[in-house]
Amino acid sequence: MKKDILTLSDLEPSDFKLLLDRAAELKSRHRKGILDRTLIGKSVGLIFDKPSTRTRISFEAAAIQLGAVPIFISSGDTQMARNEPIEDTARVLSRYLDGVAFRTFSQDLIEQFAASSDIPVINALTDKYHPCQVLSDLLTVIENKGSLKGLKVAWIGDGNNMAHSWINAAAALGFTLTLACPKAYAPDKKILAQALEKNSSISVTTDPLEATRYADVINTDVWASMGQEDEQAKRQKAFKAYQVNSLLLDVADKDAIVMHCLPAHRGEEITADVLDGPRSVVWDQAENKMHMHKAILDILLSA
Ligand code: CP
Ligand code: NVA
């Protein structure tokens, strides 16, 4: 049966392990100049309804390195923009391609697309989740901390798509996750409740200091996500106290790392000295997207 990655709650702990181990292996082999052409003759569609630098280009590079051909599909240039049913698009693309990564607004849309697709469908970000980002972020955490065991992860800012995927990861993998979000921007209650059934060490507070105290990993993201540009001014006010800066980091573990999926807004959700400082792992984090995307394509498309 084809396997999709639409949300991290689709994955078992053993799936996480498989993906993380394979990504680390592919990264190490890439560093040594070893070519892994496991997907020769395959084609991967990359459908994007929103802008992207990292996800699009790292998926393209990943596919090419594995010997597959990536085909970038700007949905606005397809019949999707003229209301061709998403199910019909999925059926047709399944006849041409071996897998699809899809970035769009609605999680329901990608689920509808996947339901009519005969090939693996990978969520490259929706308004609700960003599963591939958090998979590659877990690789970065493991590289820096050795494992996820006993870790305290802090999320500072919006209870958004990234926050939801971190919640799903914590549910499956059991690490402590504390999210500090303004009351009006807390994570989705249903996602949180489902996660709490599996891991009671997930909590939400409105206090960034409480979330960051003794944290090993501090994560943040933009205050206004793609599609929320007209809320920028309102959000800037609401999130003012949720900046990752050196004062906040004072209460974290002394070896804490700082993560940001990027793009970052220096002076808003994170200060320049922290983003560009010694505790920041954001450039390795960005690189690891490519290694994780290779693992995802390798595992899903060669099955
Ligand atoms: N982190 C991330 O998904 O970046 P892009 O929007 O550039 O793909
Ligand atoms: N939450 C951000 C993540 C960008 C990679 C957004 O959805 O725009």
Tab-separated table of C-alpha atoms and ligand atoms in Angstrom:
chain	number	residue	atom	x	y	z
A	1	MET	CA	0.000	0.000	0.000
A	2	LYS	CA	1.236	3.503	-0.760
A	3	LYS	CA	2.323	5.526	2.252
A	4	ASP	CA	1.638	9.244	2.585
A	5	ILE	CA	3.047	11.774	5.052
A	6	LEU	CA	0.170	14.212	5.561
A	7	THR	CA	0.720	14.753	9.278
A	8	LEU	CA	3.169	13.336	11.808
A	9	SER	CA	0.269	11.641	13.555
A	10	ASP	CA	0.287	9.266	10.524
A	11	LEU	CA	3.659	7.945	11.687
A	12	GLU	CA	4.515	5.270	14.230
A	13	PRO	CA	7.609	5.728	16.423
A	14	SER	CA	9.283	3.076	14.217
A	15	ASP	CA	8.601	5.236	11.117
A	16	PHE	CA	10.319	8.188	12.798
A	17	LYS	CA	13.312	5.991	13.568
A	18	LEU	CA	13.506	4.681	10.022
A	19	LEU	CA	13.358	8.173	8.523
A	20	LEU	CA	15.804	9.705	11.016
A	21	ASP	CA	18.335	6.879	10.651
A	22	ARG	CA	18.119	6.937	6.861
A	23	ALA	CA	18.485	10.733	6.738
A	24	ALA	CA	21.597	10.552	8.941
A	25	GLU	CA	23.016	7.770	6.774
A	26	LEU	CA	22.315	9.631	3.519
A	27	LYS	CA	23.836	12.808	4.984
A	28	SER	CA	27.009	11.028	6.012
A	29	ARG	CA	27.322	9.323	2.605
A	30	HIS	CA	26.693	12.645	0.828
A	31	ARG	CA	29.498	14.238	2.875
A	32	LYS	CA	31.842	11.464	1.712
A	33	GLY	CA	30.859	12.043	-1.909
A	34	ILE	CA	29.048	8.710	-2.207
A	35	LEU	CA	26.194	8.790	-4.724
A	36	ASP	CA	22.920	7.103	-3.790
A	37	ARG	CA	20.961	6.704	-7.011
A	38	THR	CA	18.056	4.764	-5.549
A	39	LEU	CA	15.326	6.490	-7.565
A	40	ILE	CA	16.657	6.436	-11.133
A	41	GLY	CA	13.811	6.699	-13.639
A	42	LYS	CA	11.335	8.133	-11.106
A	43	SER	CA	9.595	11.521	-11.217
A	44	VAL	CA	8.478	13.638	-8.257
A	45	GLY	CA	5.879	16.381	-8.627
A	46	LEU	CA	6.259	19.436	-6.393
A	47	ILE	CA	2.963	21.321	-6.286
A	48	PHE	CA	3.202	24.698	-4.569
A	49	ASP	CA	0.310	27.052	-3.797
A	50	LYS	CA	2.526	29.185	-1.530
A	51	PRO	CA	6.076	30.566	-1.821
A	52	SER	CA	9.051	28.473	-0.718
A	53	THR	CA	12.822	28.707	-0.744
A	54	ARG	CA	13.996	25.826	1.414
A	55	THR	CA	11.310	23.184	0.988
A	56	ARG	CA	11.024	23.461	-2.765
A	57	ILE	CA	14.747	23.637	-3.502
A	58	SER	CA	15.752	20.987	-0.974
A	59	PHE	CA	13.130	18.599	-2.397
A	60	GLU	CA	14.419	19.342	-5.910
A	61	ALA	CA	18.034	18.760	-4.866
A	62	ALA	CA	17.030	15.638	-2.925
A	63	ALA	CA	15.243	14.131	-5.915
A	64	ILE	CA	18.109	14.924	-8.286
A	65	GLN	CA	20.723	13.476	-5.909
A	66	LEU	CA	18.732	10.232	-5.741
A	67	GLY	CA	18.525	10.064	-9.543
A	68	ALA	CA	14.854	11.101	-9.778
A	69	VAL	CA	13.520	14.031	-11.785
A	70	PRO	CA	11.658	16.745	-9.849
A	71	ILE	CA	8.883	18.556	-11.696
A	72	PHE	CA	7.936	21.886	-10.135
A	73	ILE	CA	4.227	22.602	-10.550
A	74	SER	CA	2.999	26.084	-9.761
A	75	SER	CA	-0.662	25.302	-9.203
A	76	GLY	CA	-1.676	28.701	-10.632
A	77	ASP	CA	-0.412	27.550	-14.019
A	78	THR	CA	-2.439	24.349	-13.999
A	79	GLN	CA	-6.125	23.639	-14.458
A	80	MET	CA	-6.381	23.569	-10.651
A	81	ALA	CA	-6.527	27.364	-10.956
A	82	ARG	CA	-9.592	26.932	-13.187
A	83	ASN	CA	-11.346	24.686	-10.661
A	84	GLU	CA	-10.581	21.269	-12.107
A	85	PRO	CA	-11.589	18.962	-9.251
A	86	ILE	CA	-8.650	18.123	-6.998
A	87	GLU	CA	-9.565	14.421	-7.267
A	88	ASP	CA	-9.188	14.536	-11.066
A	89	THR	CA	-5.823	16.266	-10.776
A	90	ALA	CA	-4.663	13.604	-8.311
A	91	ARG	CA	-5.823	10.752	-10.584
A	92	VAL	CA	-4.059	12.202	-13.623
A	93	LEU	CA	-0.794	13.035	-11.823
A	94	SER	CA	-0.753	9.482	-10.443
A	95	ARG	CA	-0.480	8.255	-14.048
A	96	TYR	CA	2.630	10.398	-14.699
A	97	LEU	CA	4.535	10.613	-11.448
A	98	ASP	CA	5.904	8.373	-8.684
A	99	GLY	CA	5.251	10.768	-5.806
A	100	VAL	CA	4.019	14.269	-5.040
A	101	ALA	CA	5.025	16.852	-2.445
A	102	PHE	CA	2.252	19.402	-2.029
A	103	ARG	CA	2.311	22.814	-0.267
A	104	THR	CA	-1.093	24.389	0.082
A	105	PHE	CA	-3.420	26.213	2.462
A	106	SER	CA	-6.010	23.673	3.508
A	107	GLN	CA	-5.186	20.359	5.182
A	108	ASP	CA	-8.534	19.050	3.922
A	109	LEU	CA	-7.434	19.732	0.345
A	110	ILE	CA	-4.224	17.719	0.638
A	111	GLU	CA	-6.169	14.899	2.301
A	112	GLN	CA	-8.677	14.945	-0.550
A	113	PHE	CA	-5.816	14.924	-3.052
A	114	ALA	CA	-4.140	11.992	-1.286
A	115	ALA	CA	-7.374	10.006	-1.119
A	116	SER	CA	-7.650	10.060	-4.929
A	117	SER	CA	-3.948	9.562	-5.554
A	118	ASP	CA	-2.297	6.201	-6.232
A	119	ILE	CA	1.158	7.535	-5.417
A	120	PRO	CA	2.672	8.726	-2.110
A	121	VAL	CA	1.651	12.265	-1.158
A	122	ILE	CA	3.903	14.334	1.112
A	123	ASN	CA	2.721	17.423	2.968
A	124	ALA	CA	5.203	20.216	2.182
A	125	LEU	CA	3.250	22.594	4.520
A	126	THR	CA	-0.378	23.423	5.053
A	127	ASP	CA	-1.982	25.979	7.348
A	128	LYS	CA	-2.305	23.176	9.893
A	129	TYR	CA	0.938	21.177	9.734
A	130	HIS	CA	4.552	21.218	8.517
A	131	PRO	CA	5.536	17.591	9.099
A	132	CYS	CA	8.662	17.366	6.920
A	133	GLN	CA	10.124	20.428	8.620
A	134	VAL	CA	9.738	18.909	12.067
A	135	LEU	CA	11.161	15.580	10.858
A	136	SER	CA	14.301	17.338	9.682
A	137	ASP	CA	14.348	19.445	12.859
A	138	LEU	CA	14.377	16.235	14.907
A	139	LEU	CA	17.476	15.185	12.963
A	140	THR	CA	19.125	18.492	13.938
A	141	VAL	CA	18.150	18.015	17.579
A	142	ILE	CA	19.587	14.478	17.619
A	143	GLU	CA	22.822	15.679	15.992
A	144	ASN	CA	23.239	18.281	18.733
A	145	LYS	CA	21.895	16.440	21.752
A	146	GLY	CA	22.647	12.795	20.945
A	147	SER	CA	19.034	11.658	21.288
A	148	LEU	CA	15.554	12.921	22.112
A	149	LYS	CA	15.444	11.072	25.415
A	150	GLY	CA	14.748	13.290	28.415
A	151	LEU	CA	14.830	16.471	26.382
A	152	LYS	CA	12.834	19.551	27.197
A	153	VAL	CA	11.748	21.391	24.068
A	154	ALA	CA	10.245	24.892	24.194
A	155	TRP	CA	8.045	26.444	21.547
A	156	ILE	CA	7.738	30.235	21.758
A	157	GLY	CA	5.142	32.159	19.740
A	158	ASP	CA	2.303	31.152	17.492
A	159	GLY	CA	0.362	27.918	18.027
A	160	ASN	CA	0.583	27.387	14.271
A	161	ASN	CA	1.368	24.663	11.714
A	162	MET	CA	4.894	24.199	13.088
A	163	ALA	CA	3.648	24.075	16.669
A	164	HIS	CA	1.078	21.426	15.700
A	165	SER	CA	3.713	19.241	14.074
A	166	TRP	CA	5.946	19.570	17.139
A	167	ILE	CA	2.979	18.497	19.273
A	168	ASN	CA	2.456	15.449	17.052
A	169	ALA	CA	6.154	14.579	17.246
A	170	ALA	CA	6.156	14.860	21.039
A	171	ALA	CA	3.077	12.632	21.198
A	172	ALA	CA	4.845	9.895	19.246
A	173	LEU	CA	8.318	10.231	20.717
A	174	GLY	CA	7.687	11.157	24.347
A	175	PHE	CA	9.913	14.196	24.891
A	176	THR	CA	8.751	17.126	27.052
A	177	LEU	CA	7.274	19.979	25.033
A	178	THR	CA	6.136	23.284	26.535
A	179	LEU	CA	4.539	25.829	24.250
A	180	ALA	CA	4.291	29.486	25.236
A	181	CYS	CA	1.645	31.208	23.136
A	182	PRO	CA	-0.632	34.212	23.622
A	183	LYS	CA	-4.079	33.003	24.699
A	184	ALA	CA	-5.712	33.913	21.378
A	185	TYR	CA	-3.010	32.066	19.412
A	186	ALA	CA	-2.857	28.793	21.345
A	187	PRO	CA	-2.545	25.524	19.400
A	188	ASP	CA	-5.617	23.682	18.153
A	189	LYS	CA	-7.423	22.117	21.140
A	190	LYS	CA	-8.196	18.864	19.342
A	191	ILE	CA	-4.620	18.299	18.204
A	192	LEU	CA	-3.428	18.996	21.738
A	193	ALA	CA	-6.013	16.724	23.376
A	194	GLN	CA	-5.122	13.827	21.054
A	195	ALA	CA	-1.424	14.309	21.769
A	196	LEU	CA	-1.995	14.445	25.530
A	197	GLU	CA	-3.551	10.979	25.388
A	198	LYS	CA	-0.110	9.675	24.375
A	199	ASN	CA	2.246	12.041	26.202
A	200	SER	CA	1.264	13.945	29.331
A	201	SER	CA	4.494	16.007	29.219
A	202	ILE	CA	3.073	18.364	26.623
A	203	SER	CA	1.801	21.647	28.044
A	204	VAL	CA	0.763	25.110	26.961
A	205	THR	CA	1.397	28.298	28.908
A	206	THR	CA	1.194	31.992	28.142
A	207	ASP	CA	4.559	32.573	29.861
A	208	PRO	CA	7.671	32.326	27.624
A	209	LEU	CA	9.947	32.194	30.685
A	210	GLU	CA	8.096	29.167	32.048
A	211	ALA	CA	8.456	27.349	28.710
A	212	THR	CA	12.126	28.234	28.326
A	213	ARG	CA	13.275	27.500	31.901
A	214	TYR	CA	15.864	24.644	31.711
A	215	ALA	CA	14.881	23.960	28.077
A	216	ASP	CA	17.399	22.102	25.902
A	217	VAL	CA	15.862	23.260	22.631
A	218	ILE	CA	14.155	26.591	21.970
A	219	ASN	CA	12.058	26.904	18.868
A	220	THR	CA	10.271	29.797	17.315
A	221	ASP	CA	8.643	30.827	14.033
A	222	VAL	CA	7.240	33.911	12.328
A	223	TRP	CA	4.366	35.747	14.008
A	224	ALA	CA	2.360	35.939	10.784
A	225	SER	CA	2.462	32.829	8.620
A	226	MET	CA	1.918	32.682	4.872
A	227	GLY	CA	-1.659	33.732	4.168
A	228	GLN	CA	-1.839	35.889	7.348
A	229	GLU	CA	-0.009	38.908	5.933
A	230	ASP	CA	-2.980	41.226	6.537
A	231	GLU	CA	-2.854	40.351	10.276
A	232	GLN	CA	0.798	41.409	10.580
A	233	ALA	CA	0.169	44.627	12.589
A	234	LYS	CA	-2.294	42.962	14.977
A	235	ARG	CA	0.002	39.985	15.491
A	236	GLN	CA	3.037	42.171	16.060
A	237	LYS	CA	1.242	43.611	19.087
A	238	ALA	CA	-0.071	40.284	20.363
A	239	PHE	CA	3.341	38.561	20.166
A	240	LYS	CA	5.499	41.401	21.499
A	241	ALA	CA	6.361	39.511	24.708
A	242	TYR	CA	7.178	36.317	22.767
A	243	GLN	CA	10.544	37.266	21.323
A	244	VAL	CA	13.434	34.813	21.566
A	245	ASN	CA	16.225	37.065	22.860
A	246	SER	CA	19.263	36.774	25.111
A	247	LEU	CA	17.260	37.600	28.258
A	248	LEU	CA	14.903	34.710	27.601
A	249	LEU	CA	17.821	32.392	26.865
A	250	ASP	CA	19.322	33.175	30.281
A	251	VAL	CA	16.781	30.827	31.889
A	252	ALA	CA	17.377	27.945	29.454
A	253	ASP	CA	19.870	25.144	29.938
A	254	LYS	CA	23.385	26.509	29.418
A	255	ASP	CA	23.855	24.219	26.387
A	256	ALA	CA	20.450	24.987	24.886
A	257	ILE	CA	20.194	25.277	21.120
A	258	VAL	CA	17.975	27.737	19.271
A	259	MET	CA	15.989	26.676	16.220
A	260	HIS	CA	13.925	28.511	13.620
A	261	CYS	CA	12.519	26.894	10.489
A	262	LEU	CA	13.141	30.152	8.566
A	263	PRO	CA	12.411	32.563	6.999
A	264	ALA	CA	13.157	34.661	10.130
A	265	HIS	CA	12.347	38.250	10.927
A	266	ARG	CA	15.237	39.601	12.965
A	267	GLY	CA	13.922	42.004	15.609
A	268	GLU	CA	10.466	40.402	15.689
A	269	GLU	CA	10.187	36.771	16.847
A	270	ILE	CA	13.968	36.483	17.324
A	271	THR	CA	16.773	38.975	17.807
A	272	ALA	CA	19.661	39.140	15.345
A	273	ASP	CA	22.242	38.361	18.059
A	274	VAL	CA	20.437	35.109	18.912
A	275	LEU	CA	19.683	34.017	15.333
A	276	ASP	CA	23.270	34.687	14.263
A	277	GLY	CA	24.801	33.723	17.608
A	278	PRO	CA	26.593	30.623	18.915
A	279	ARG	CA	23.496	28.807	20.191
A	280	SER	CA	21.691	29.028	16.866
A	281	VAL	CA	21.650	25.883	14.707
A	282	VAL	CA	19.423	27.333	11.997
A	283	TRP	CA	21.790	26.834	9.065
A	284	ASP	CA	22.355	23.158	9.875
A	285	GLN	CA	18.609	22.965	10.385
A	286	ALA	CA	18.025	24.333	6.884
A	287	GLU	CA	20.608	21.936	5.405
A	288	ASN	CA	19.011	18.972	7.124
A	289	LYS	CA	15.787	19.560	5.209
A	290	MET	CA	17.557	18.230	2.128
A	291	HIS	CA	18.867	15.116	3.871
A	292	MET	CA	15.471	14.400	5.428
A	293	HIS	CA	13.692	14.966	2.107
A	294	LYS	CA	16.083	12.457	0.537
A	295	ALA	CA	15.164	9.929	3.224
A	296	ILE	CA	11.447	10.580	2.747
A	297	LEU	CA	11.614	10.183	-1.045
A	298	ASP	CA	13.896	7.167	-0.786
A	299	ILE	CA	11.661	5.339	1.681
A	300	LEU	CA	8.265	6.286	0.236
A	301	LEU	CA	9.079	6.011	-3.463
A	302	SER	CA	11.157	2.847	-3.445
A	303	ALA	CA	8.512	0.954	-1.461
B	1	CP	N1	11.197	26.308	6.418
B	1	CP	C1	10.522	26.349	5.249
B	1	CP	O1	9.584	25.574	4.990
B	1	CP	O2	10.987	27.298	4.392
B	1	CP	P1	10.390	27.643	2.966
B	1	CP	O3	9.081	28.335	3.168
B	1	CP	O4	11.430	28.537	2.342
B	1	CP	O5	10.205	26.369	2.188
B	2	NVA	N1	4.514	29.058	9.960
B	2	NVA	C1	5.218	29.459	8.767
B	2	NVA	C2	6.258	28.450	8.402
B	2	NVA	C3	7.089	28.839	7.210
B	2	NVA	C4	8.058	27.778	6.826
B	2	NVA	C5	4.218	29.635	7.619
B	2	NVA	O1	3.298	28.815	7.501
B	2	NVA	O2	4.367	30.585	6.854
